[in-house]
């Protein structure tokens, strides 16, 4: 199965459109893979936690506690509820969705995604659940502008093709083919079996061996790797990238990030929560889990729930603040403590008009400024206004996320003004989300460091006693909304089968 090309757009948070890839400049993006303020708590989704005494009185034999109300947890709870289990979802935030977070409150009713954004053509689970709940998808291959993507390097705004020339593209294709050759050796569900030796190499060392031109290397580092995986290439496992490119059907247009849910991606987690209304508890951070083979006791917001099974469906960083009794097995405990997550900030600036279109560009811009990458977050939405999304990741993202919000917004607006003089006078609403600074998230999504696929891939996919794990970090579609949904469905199936 030959992946094409060797990129996975994590714009789930995101990657940049390559001109001539068969998708429109302002619409869909051809990639190999990828997630990333006004939506308040969902009316009717949150209910008070049952008291410990109440839980004791009516403790059912078929109860499952799900920790985390993002896509993975809600999918698991929904499928278990359909199968006849009593479920309780414990979500620390005052909203459902986790890293799927639609921003509202912009002028003209426009929306933008602070987190998971794009749905690939190959993401059948996401598309299936959207269809099941009657949620329309915007097909980005049929909307937006035909204007080309841009670059802003060394003070010059130009078409992407002026930097990514045919000669440079051939070098980038060589990188794609080299990764594809590695991917062809792997079993997508267990890449460790055939690829353990790749795991101890960084992608940077692999690039060194390809002897690329400085321009090709820069584009691959900055765009294909930085934007897709949200960490620097010397911090990223070669096996992780090869494994990511071994996933998905080998069909035309596989891996095109073609869709968003019309009206906001958070409509899916909201629909899942409504379908199990009364079973989702908001503002309920878990701080202790007692577990055995027979069952669990989970403490949240001062109350303790008992159940026969538990699905841990949060990102791993928040689990570092949860105590487990007895302690978790060593390899799983190490995964929770050490697994690397990416660095990424989304900054959204609403302007009175879409001046980037008037300048002859789609809004997709790769820059050497601190903001990294931009695109039009509203290319499928009506109105003269537009929201430019700035995606700042990896090295630049580490500095950017440390700034206070007001300083981050000011710097972002100033850099857009540098690229498009006059933009500042058109600026309206603005907001920014740094995912590594979100206490119940801790990063963008999984970004396996060298050595971590070998150590953690398998343990993240195995139940431990009554504990099951779900989330993008536990699935071969890691880093995607698709992986979250599939992992939740898999956890539900295992529990229903007696696991």
Short mmCIF file of C-alpha atoms in Angstrom, two decimals:
data_model
loop_
_atom_site.label_atom_id
_atom_site.label_comp_id
_atom_site.label_asym_id
_atom_site.label_seq_id
_atom_site.Cartn_x
_atom_site.Cartn_y
_atom_site.Cartn_z
CA UNK A 1 0.00 0.00 0.00
CA UNK A 2 1.81 3.10 -1.23
CA UNK A 3 0.89 6.32 0.56
CA UNK A 4 0.89 9.54 -1.46
CA UNK A 5 2.32 11.89 -0.51
CA UNK A 6 4.28 11.53 2.73
CA UNK A 7 2.43 14.25 4.57
CA UNK A 8 -0.37 14.06 7.09
CA UNK A 9 -2.10 17.36 7.52
CA UNK A 10 -2.79 17.76 11.15
CA UNK A 11 -4.84 20.81 10.61
CA UNK A 12 -7.19 18.34 13.10
CA UNK A 13 -5.07 21.29 13.77
CA UNK A 14 -3.11 21.27 9.96
CA UNK A 15 -0.67 21.37 6.61
CA UNK A 16 -0.20 23.65 3.65
CA UNK A 17 -1.62 23.11 0.20
CA UNK A 18 0.93 22.27 -2.46
CA UNK A 19 0.00 24.09 -5.68
CA UNK A 20 -1.06 21.80 -8.46
CA UNK A 21 -1.94 18.94 -6.14
CA UNK A 22 -5.41 18.66 -7.55
CA UNK A 23 -7.23 20.61 -4.85
CA UNK A 24 -8.29 24.21 -5.07
CA UNK A 25 -6.04 26.84 -3.59
CA UNK A 26 -8.62 27.95 -1.07
CA UNK A 27 -10.27 24.61 -0.52
CA UNK A 28 -9.17 21.07 0.21
CA UNK A 29 -5.59 20.20 1.04
CA UNK A 30 -3.72 17.20 -0.34
CA UNK A 31 -1.95 15.55 2.57
CA UNK A 32 -1.42 12.16 4.08
CA UNK A 33 -2.96 12.67 7.51
CA UNK A 34 -4.36 15.28 10.32
CA UNK A 35 -6.76 18.00 14.67
CA UNK A 36 -6.67 22.13 15.74
CA UNK A 37 -13.99 31.35 21.76
CA UNK A 38 -17.21 31.40 22.11
CA UNK A 39 -18.90 27.99 22.39
CA UNK A 40 -20.17 27.64 25.92
CA UNK A 41 -21.27 24.56 27.81
CA UNK A 42 -23.76 22.61 25.77
CA UNK A 43 -27.29 23.11 27.00
CA UNK A 44 -28.64 19.89 28.44
CA UNK A 45 -25.39 17.94 28.10
CA UNK A 46 -24.12 18.29 31.65
CA UNK A 47 -25.89 16.91 34.71
CA UNK A 48 -24.93 16.70 38.35
CA UNK A 49 -22.83 13.74 39.40
CA UNK A 50 -24.76 11.10 41.30
CA UNK A 51 -23.74 10.90 44.93
CA UNK A 52 -21.51 8.08 46.08
CA UNK A 53 -24.37 6.76 48.21
CA UNK A 54 -26.73 6.82 45.27
CA UNK A 55 -24.19 5.06 43.10
CA UNK A 56 -23.82 2.38 45.78
CA UNK A 57 -27.55 1.80 46.09
CA UNK A 58 -28.09 1.22 42.39
CA UNK A 59 -24.70 0.05 41.23
CA UNK A 60 -25.48 -1.79 37.98
CA UNK A 61 -23.58 -4.83 36.84
CA UNK A 62 -23.04 -3.29 33.40
CA UNK A 63 -21.81 0.20 34.16
CA UNK A 64 -18.88 1.86 32.41
CA UNK A 65 -17.27 5.09 33.53
CA UNK A 66 -15.73 7.06 30.67
CA UNK A 67 -13.08 9.60 31.63
CA UNK A 68 -13.07 12.39 29.05
CA UNK A 69 -15.85 13.95 26.98
CA UNK A 70 -13.97 14.44 23.73
CA UNK A 71 -14.67 12.52 20.54
CA UNK A 72 -13.10 9.28 21.78
CA UNK A 73 -14.93 9.21 25.09
CA UNK A 74 -18.29 10.26 23.68
CA UNK A 75 -18.08 7.72 20.86
CA UNK A 76 -17.25 4.95 23.33
CA UNK A 77 -20.09 6.02 25.63
CA UNK A 78 -22.57 6.32 22.77
CA UNK A 79 -21.79 2.85 21.40
CA UNK A 80 -21.86 1.27 24.86
CA UNK A 81 -25.17 2.97 25.63
CA UNK A 82 -26.61 1.58 22.40
CA UNK A 83 -25.38 -1.87 23.46
CA UNK A 84 -27.29 -1.65 26.75
CA UNK A 85 -24.59 -0.50 29.15
CA UNK A 86 -25.17 2.17 31.75
CA UNK A 87 -22.55 4.85 31.08
CA UNK A 88 -21.25 7.88 32.93
CA UNK A 89 -18.98 10.33 31.09
CA UNK A 90 -16.81 12.50 33.34
CA UNK A 91 -15.54 15.64 31.59
CA UNK A 92 -13.33 18.15 33.40
CA UNK A 93 -14.27 21.11 31.22
CA UNK A 94 -17.60 22.92 31.14
CA UNK A 95 -18.10 21.79 27.54
CA UNK A 96 -17.86 18.59 25.53
CA UNK A 97 -15.57 18.05 22.57
CA UNK A 98 -12.05 18.24 23.98
CA UNK A 99 -9.74 19.27 21.15
CA UNK A 100 -12.73 19.63 18.84
CA UNK A 101 -13.65 23.20 19.73
CA UNK A 102 -15.56 25.48 17.39
CA UNK A 103 -15.15 29.19 18.04
CA UNK A 104 -18.28 31.29 17.76
CA UNK A 105 -19.19 34.89 18.49
CA UNK A 106 -17.54 36.32 15.38
CA UNK A 107 -19.36 38.99 13.39
CA UNK A 108 -21.74 37.77 10.71
CA UNK A 109 -22.20 34.42 12.43
CA UNK A 110 -18.86 33.12 11.16
CA UNK A 111 -17.17 30.25 12.97
CA UNK A 112 -13.66 28.83 13.09
CA UNK A 113 -12.02 25.73 14.51
CA UNK A 114 -9.63 26.16 17.43
CA UNK A 115 -8.80 22.47 17.29
CA UNK A 116 -9.68 19.55 15.02
CA UNK A 117 -10.52 21.02 11.66
CA UNK A 118 -10.28 18.83 8.56
CA UNK A 119 -11.83 15.47 7.67
CA UNK A 120 -10.00 13.44 5.03
CA UNK A 121 -11.66 11.66 2.14
CA UNK A 122 -10.49 8.40 3.76
CA UNK A 123 -11.98 9.21 7.18
CA UNK A 124 -14.99 6.95 6.91
CA UNK A 125 -15.84 6.85 10.62
CA UNK A 126 -16.10 10.64 10.96
CA UNK A 127 -18.14 10.89 7.78
CA UNK A 128 -20.34 8.00 8.88
CA UNK A 129 -21.18 9.53 12.26
CA UNK A 130 -21.85 12.91 10.62
CA UNK A 131 -24.28 11.20 8.26
CA UNK A 132 -25.86 9.25 11.14
CA UNK A 133 -26.63 12.47 13.03
CA UNK A 134 -27.72 14.40 9.95
CA UNK A 135 -24.74 16.77 9.95
CA UNK A 136 -23.91 18.21 6.54
CA UNK A 137 -20.30 18.43 5.40
CA UNK A 138 -18.80 21.33 3.49
CA UNK A 139 -16.84 19.86 0.59
CA UNK A 140 -13.81 22.12 0.37
CA UNK A 141 -12.97 20.82 -3.09
CA UNK A 142 -15.98 22.74 -4.38
CA UNK A 143 -15.71 26.01 -2.47
CA UNK A 144 -13.23 28.78 -1.94
CA UNK A 145 -10.92 30.49 -4.34
CA UNK A 146 -8.86 29.23 -7.24
CA UNK A 147 -6.15 31.67 -6.15
CA UNK A 148 -2.77 30.07 -5.45
CA UNK A 149 -1.06 29.51 -2.13
CA UNK A 150 1.65 32.00 -1.19
CA UNK A 151 4.98 32.29 0.55
CA UNK A 152 6.41 35.20 2.47
CA UNK A 153 10.17 34.83 2.72
CA UNK A 154 12.86 37.48 3.13
CA UNK A 155 10.30 40.27 2.98
CA UNK A 156 8.68 39.17 -0.30
CA UNK A 157 5.13 37.91 -0.85
CA UNK A 158 4.96 35.60 -3.85
CA UNK A 159 3.23 32.56 -5.27
CA UNK A 160 4.25 29.33 -3.60
CA UNK A 161 5.47 28.08 -6.97
CA UNK A 162 8.23 30.71 -7.05
CA UNK A 163 9.87 28.92 -4.12
CA UNK A 164 8.56 25.41 -4.69
CA UNK A 165 9.85 25.23 -8.25
CA UNK A 166 9.64 22.03 -10.33
CA UNK A 167 13.23 21.21 -9.36
CA UNK A 168 12.48 21.68 -5.66
CA UNK A 169 9.28 19.68 -6.03
CA UNK A 170 11.26 16.78 -7.48
CA UNK A 171 13.43 16.79 -4.36
CA UNK A 172 10.36 16.85 -2.13
CA UNK A 173 8.93 13.97 -4.15
CA UNK A 174 12.15 12.07 -3.48
CA UNK A 175 11.52 12.48 0.24
CA UNK A 176 7.93 11.29 -0.23
CA UNK A 177 9.10 8.20 -2.13
CA UNK A 178 11.71 7.40 0.50
CA UNK A 179 9.12 7.57 3.28
CA UNK A 180 6.66 5.55 1.18
CA UNK A 181 9.28 2.82 0.73
CA UNK A 182 9.66 2.59 4.50
CA UNK A 183 5.89 2.63 4.99
CA UNK A 184 5.41 -0.27 2.58
CA UNK A 185 7.36 -2.51 4.97
CA UNK A 186 5.03 -1.85 7.90
CA UNK A 187 1.85 -3.30 9.32
CA UNK A 188 -0.18 -0.14 10.08
CA UNK A 189 -1.69 -1.64 13.23
CA UNK A 190 1.69 -2.83 14.57
CA UNK A 191 4.57 -0.98 12.90
CA UNK A 192 6.99 -2.08 15.62
CA UNK A 193 7.13 -5.65 14.31
CA UNK A 194 8.99 -4.69 11.12
CA UNK A 195 10.20 -1.20 11.92
CA UNK A 196 11.73 -1.11 15.39
CA UNK A 197 15.14 -0.15 13.99
CA UNK A 198 13.62 2.97 12.40
CA UNK A 199 12.26 4.17 15.72
CA UNK A 200 15.64 5.09 17.13
CA UNK A 201 16.39 7.41 14.22
CA UNK A 202 15.07 10.93 14.04
CA UNK A 203 13.54 12.28 10.87
CA UNK A 204 16.30 14.92 10.88
CA UNK A 205 18.99 12.24 10.54
CA UNK A 206 17.03 10.65 7.70
CA UNK A 207 16.84 14.02 5.92
CA UNK A 208 20.59 14.47 6.36
CA UNK A 209 21.14 11.31 4.35
CA UNK A 210 19.00 12.54 1.45
CA UNK A 211 21.32 15.53 0.81
CA UNK A 212 18.53 17.86 -0.21
CA UNK A 213 18.96 21.44 -1.32
CA UNK A 214 18.49 24.07 1.43
CA UNK A 215 15.17 25.16 -0.09
CA UNK A 216 13.73 21.65 -0.32
CA UNK A 217 14.94 20.85 3.19
CA UNK A 218 13.40 24.05 4.53
CA UNK A 219 10.02 23.35 2.92
CA UNK A 220 9.95 19.79 4.20
CA UNK A 221 11.04 20.80 7.72
CA UNK A 222 8.74 23.80 7.93
CA UNK A 223 5.65 22.57 6.14
CA UNK A 224 5.48 18.81 5.58
CA UNK A 225 6.92 17.96 9.01
CA UNK A 226 6.46 21.02 11.21
CA UNK A 227 2.87 21.77 10.31
CA UNK A 228 1.86 18.11 10.11
CA UNK A 229 3.52 16.76 13.26
CA UNK A 230 3.97 20.02 15.25
CA UNK A 231 7.46 19.16 16.50
CA UNK A 232 10.93 19.68 15.06
CA UNK A 233 12.35 16.88 12.91
CA UNK A 234 15.12 16.09 15.39
CA UNK A 235 12.43 15.37 18.02
CA UNK A 236 10.37 13.09 15.76
CA UNK A 237 10.71 9.32 15.29
CA UNK A 238 11.33 8.16 11.72
CA UNK A 239 9.17 5.11 12.42
CA UNK A 240 6.30 7.37 13.50
CA UNK A 241 6.32 9.19 10.16
CA UNK A 242 6.61 5.95 8.21
CA UNK A 243 3.78 4.40 10.23
CA UNK A 244 1.56 7.44 9.67
CA UNK A 245 2.06 7.03 5.95
CA UNK A 246 1.19 3.34 6.00
CA UNK A 247 -2.40 4.07 7.02
CA UNK A 248 -5.33 4.56 4.69
CA UNK A 249 -6.68 3.07 1.49
CA UNK A 250 -4.49 3.16 -1.60
CA UNK A 251 -7.14 4.87 -3.72
CA UNK A 252 -7.26 8.08 -5.76
CA UNK A 253 -7.69 11.18 -3.60
CA UNK A 254 -7.02 9.26 -0.39
CA UNK A 255 -5.73 11.71 2.18
CA UNK A 256 -7.29 14.89 0.82
CA UNK A 257 -8.55 16.96 3.72
CA UNK A 258 -11.75 17.73 1.93
CA UNK A 259 -14.41 18.36 4.58
CA UNK A 260 -15.50 20.35 7.61
CA UNK A 261 -18.83 19.87 9.38
CA UNK A 262 -21.12 22.69 8.32
CA UNK A 263 -21.78 25.01 11.25
CA UNK A 264 -18.81 23.73 13.23
CA UNK A 265 -17.07 20.45 13.94
CA UNK A 266 -18.22 20.55 17.55
CA UNK A 267 -21.71 19.71 16.31
CA UNK A 268 -20.61 16.06 16.26
CA UNK A 269 -19.53 15.77 19.92
CA UNK A 270 -22.63 17.75 20.88
CA UNK A 271 -24.81 15.32 18.95
CA UNK A 272 -23.14 12.35 20.63
CA UNK A 273 -23.69 13.95 24.04
CA UNK A 274 -27.33 14.70 23.31
CA UNK A 275 -27.85 11.07 22.30
CA UNK A 276 -26.80 9.99 25.82
CA UNK A 277 -28.41 12.96 27.56
CA UNK A 278 -28.24 12.68 31.33
CA UNK A 279 -25.07 10.58 31.27
CA UNK A 280 -22.51 13.35 30.64
CA UNK A 281 -21.15 15.16 33.69
CA UNK A 282 -19.34 18.45 33.05
CA UNK A 283 -16.93 20.17 35.43
CA UNK A 284 -15.93 16.77 36.81
CA UNK A 285 -12.13 16.38 36.73
CA UNK A 286 -11.01 12.90 37.81
CA UNK A 287 -8.27 12.77 40.44
CA UNK A 288 -8.19 9.12 41.55
CA UNK A 289 -8.89 5.70 40.01
CA UNK A 290 -8.90 2.43 41.95
CA UNK A 291 -8.86 -0.55 39.63
CA UNK A 292 -8.64 -4.33 39.45
CA UNK A 293 -9.66 -7.00 36.97
CA UNK A 294 -13.19 -6.99 38.37
CA UNK A 295 -13.99 -3.29 38.33
CA UNK A 296 -13.11 0.32 39.10
CA UNK A 297 -13.89 3.16 41.47
CA UNK A 298 -13.40 6.60 39.95
CA UNK A 299 -13.34 9.80 42.01
CA UNK A 300 -14.32 13.11 40.40
CA UNK A 301 -15.50 16.39 41.91
CA UNK A 302 -15.58 14.80 45.36
CA UNK A 303 -17.84 11.91 44.35
CA UNK A 304 -16.91 8.29 43.64
CA UNK A 305 -18.50 6.12 40.98
CA UNK A 306 -18.19 2.35 40.80
CA UNK A 307 -18.30 0.41 37.55
CA UNK A 308 -17.26 -2.86 36.00
CA UNK A 309 -15.15 -1.12 33.33
CA UNK A 310 -13.50 2.26 32.75
CA UNK A 311 -12.45 3.93 29.51
CA UNK A 312 -9.60 6.43 29.93
CA UNK A 313 -10.29 8.68 26.95
CA UNK A 314 -8.35 11.84 27.76
CA UNK A 315 -5.01 12.87 26.27
CA UNK A 316 -2.17 11.48 28.37
CA UNK A 317 -0.88 14.75 29.95
CA UNK A 318 -3.98 15.22 32.17
CA UNK A 319 -3.65 11.63 33.40
CA UNK A 320 -0.32 12.64 34.95
CA UNK A 321 -2.34 14.38 37.67
CA UNK A 322 -4.49 11.32 38.40
CA UNK A 323 -3.46 8.84 41.10
CA UNK A 324 -4.01 5.15 40.39
CA UNK A 325 -4.39 2.41 42.99
CA UNK A 326 -2.69 0.06 42.53
CA UNK A 327 -0.04 1.76 40.44
CA UNK A 328 -0.26 1.18 36.72
CA UNK A 329 2.16 -1.29 35.11
CA UNK A 330 5.56 0.25 34.46
CA UNK A 331 5.43 0.59 30.68
CA UNK A 332 1.95 2.16 30.71
CA UNK A 333 2.90 4.50 33.55
CA UNK A 334 5.97 5.54 31.55
CA UNK A 335 3.85 6.21 28.46
CA UNK A 336 1.55 8.48 30.45
CA UNK A 337 4.50 10.31 31.97
CA UNK A 338 6.70 10.60 28.89
CA UNK A 339 4.84 10.37 25.57
CA UNK A 340 5.61 13.49 23.56
CA UNK A 341 2.84 15.79 22.39
CA UNK A 342 3.20 18.45 19.75
CA UNK A 343 3.32 22.21 20.18
CA UNK A 344 0.76 24.32 18.36
CA UNK A 345 -1.18 27.54 18.68
CA UNK A 346 -4.12 28.62 16.58
CA UNK A 347 -4.70 32.36 16.39
CA UNK A 348 -7.83 33.54 14.61
CA UNK A 349 -8.19 37.07 13.29
CA UNK A 350 -11.45 38.25 11.73
CA UNK A 351 -11.11 40.98 9.12
CA UNK A 352 -13.72 43.23 7.51
CA UNK A 353 -12.90 41.74 4.11
CA UNK A 354 -10.77 38.97 2.62
CA UNK A 355 -7.94 41.15 1.39
CA UNK A 356 -5.81 38.09 0.64
CA UNK A 357 -8.19 37.24 -2.20
CA UNK A 358 -7.92 40.76 -3.60
CA UNK A 359 -4.15 40.38 -3.47
CA UNK A 360 -4.48 37.29 -5.67
CA UNK A 361 -3.87 34.59 -3.04
CA UNK A 362 -5.98 31.94 -1.34
CA UNK A 363 -5.00 32.83 2.23
CA UNK A 364 -2.70 29.81 2.53
CA UNK A 365 0.69 31.35 3.26
CA UNK A 366 3.93 29.77 4.39
CA UNK A 367 6.15 32.34 6.11
CA UNK A 368 9.55 32.78 7.69
CA UNK A 369 7.90 34.98 10.32
CA UNK A 370 7.04 33.73 13.79
CA UNK A 371 3.45 32.87 12.85
CA UNK A 372 4.57 30.01 10.56
CA UNK A 373 1.48 29.33 8.42
CA UNK A 374 -1.87 30.92 7.62
CA UNK A 375 -5.06 29.87 5.87
CA UNK A 376 -8.63 31.08 5.36
CA UNK A 377 -10.74 29.44 8.07
CA UNK A 378 -13.96 30.70 6.47
CA UNK A 379 -13.47 29.67 2.86
CA UNK A 380 -16.74 27.70 2.92
CA UNK A 381 -18.70 30.44 4.71
CA UNK A 382 -20.70 33.31 3.32
CA UNK A 383 -20.15 37.00 3.87
CA UNK A 384 -17.57 39.58 2.97
CA UNK A 385 -15.69 39.18 6.23
CA UNK A 386 -13.06 36.51 6.63
CA UNK A 387 -11.15 34.81 9.41
CA UNK A 388 -7.46 34.28 8.80
CA UNK A 389 -6.12 31.41 10.86
CA UNK A 390 -2.47 31.53 11.95
CA UNK A 391 -0.98 28.17 12.85
CA UNK A 392 2.24 28.41 14.84
CA UNK A 393 3.95 25.11 15.60
CA UNK A 394 7.18 23.30 16.50
CA UNK A 395 10.16 25.63 17.13
CA UNK A 396 8.37 28.96 16.55
CA UNK A 397 5.41 27.56 18.45
CA UNK A 398 7.46 26.96 21.60
CA UNK A 399 8.24 30.65 21.88
CA UNK A 400 4.82 31.83 20.73
CA UNK A 401 2.86 29.75 23.24
CA UNK A 402 4.76 31.30 26.14
CA UNK A 403 3.48 34.80 25.33
CA UNK A 404 0.44 36.15 27.20
CA UNK A 405 -2.68 36.04 25.04
CA UNK A 406 -2.75 39.80 24.44
CA UNK A 407 0.88 39.82 23.32
CA UNK A 408 0.34 36.79 21.11
CA UNK A 409 -2.60 38.51 19.41
CA UNK A 410 -0.68 41.76 18.95
CA UNK A 411 2.32 39.97 17.44
CA UNK A 412 0.11 37.92 15.13
CA UNK A 413 -1.76 40.98 13.87
CA UNK A 414 1.52 42.83 13.32
CA UNK A 415 2.92 39.99 11.23
CA UNK A 416 -0.20 39.82 9.06
CA UNK A 417 0.19 43.58 8.60
CA UNK A 418 3.78 42.96 7.47
CA UNK A 419 2.60 40.48 4.83
CA UNK A 420 -0.47 42.48 3.78
CA UNK A 421 0.00 46.22 4.44
CA UNK A 422 -3.26 47.81 5.53
CA UNK A 423 -4.62 44.69 7.21
CA UNK A 424 -4.54 46.17 10.71
CA UNK A 425 -7.20 48.73 9.82
CA UNK A 426 -9.59 45.91 8.92
CA UNK A 427 -9.09 43.80 12.05
CA UNK A 428 -12.09 42.98 14.22
CA UNK A 429 -12.48 40.08 16.64
CA UNK A 430 -9.43 38.00 17.55
CA UNK A 431 -8.72 34.99 19.74
CA UNK A 432 -5.90 32.52 20.34
CA UNK A 433 -5.59 28.99 21.76
CA UNK A 434 -2.26 27.41 22.76
CA UNK A 435 -3.03 23.72 23.18
CA UNK A 436 0.05 22.87 25.24
CA UNK A 437 -1.16 25.42 27.79
CA UNK A 438 -4.63 23.92 28.04
CA UNK A 439 -4.59 22.02 31.38
CA UNK A 440 -6.95 19.27 30.22
CA UNK A 441 -5.09 18.73 26.94
CA UNK A 442 -1.35 19.40 27.26
CA UNK A 443 -0.45 19.58 23.56
CA UNK A 444 -1.70 19.30 20.02
CA UNK A 445 -1.67 15.52 19.54
CA UNK A 446 0.72 12.60 19.75
CA UNK A 447 4.20 13.24 18.31
CA UNK A 448 6.30 10.15 18.99
CA UNK A 449 9.89 11.02 19.86
CA UNK A 450 12.70 8.68 18.77
CA UNK A 451 12.35 5.43 20.69
CA UNK A 452 8.75 6.00 21.77
CA UNK A 453 6.92 3.97 19.12
CA UNK A 454 8.86 0.86 20.15
CA UNK A 455 8.28 1.52 23.85
CA UNK A 456 4.67 2.70 23.88
CA UNK A 457 2.74 1.72 20.72
CA UNK A 458 1.58 -1.68 21.95
CA UNK A 459 0.95 -0.83 25.60
CA UNK A 460 -1.37 2.04 24.62
CA UNK A 461 -3.57 -0.41 22.74
CA UNK A 462 -3.96 -3.09 25.45
CA UNK A 463 -6.52 -3.09 28.29
CA UNK A 464 -5.11 -3.31 31.82
CA UNK A 465 -7.49 -5.03 34.21
CA UNK A 466 -10.79 -3.18 33.94
CA UNK A 467 -9.13 -0.17 32.31
CA UNK A 468 -9.38 0.49 28.57
CA UNK A 469 -7.63 3.34 26.78
CA UNK A 470 -9.10 5.40 23.96
CA UNK A 471 -8.02 8.55 22.15
CA UNK A 472 -6.04 9.42 19.04
CA UNK A 473 -2.84 8.34 20.82
CA UNK A 474 -4.13 4.74 20.91
CA UNK A 475 -5.00 4.37 17.23
CA UNK A 476 -3.10 4.07 13.95
CA UNK A 477 -4.91 7.24 12.81
CA UNK A 478 -3.17 9.04 15.64
CA UNK A 479 -3.48 12.81 15.63
CA UNK A 480 -6.78 12.78 13.77
CA UNK A 481 -10.39 13.16 14.80
CA UNK A 482 -10.80 9.92 12.84
CA UNK A 483 -8.40 8.15 15.18
CA UNK A 484 -10.27 9.42 18.23
CA UNK A 485 -13.62 8.19 16.93
CA UNK A 486 -12.29 4.81 15.83
CA UNK A 487 -10.50 4.29 19.14
CA UNK A 488 -13.69 4.99 21.08
CA UNK A 489 -15.63 2.58 18.94
CA UNK A 490 -12.93 -0.06 19.39
CA UNK A 491 -12.94 0.32 23.19
CA UNK A 492 -16.72 -0.06 23.23
CA UNK A 493 -16.56 -3.19 21.09
CA UNK A 494 -13.93 -4.79 23.33
CA UNK A 495 -15.93 -4.09 26.47
CA UNK A 496 -19.16 -5.36 24.92
CA UNK A 497 -17.33 -8.52 23.87
CA UNK A 498 -16.37 -9.16 27.49
CA UNK A 499 -12.97 -7.47 27.56
#
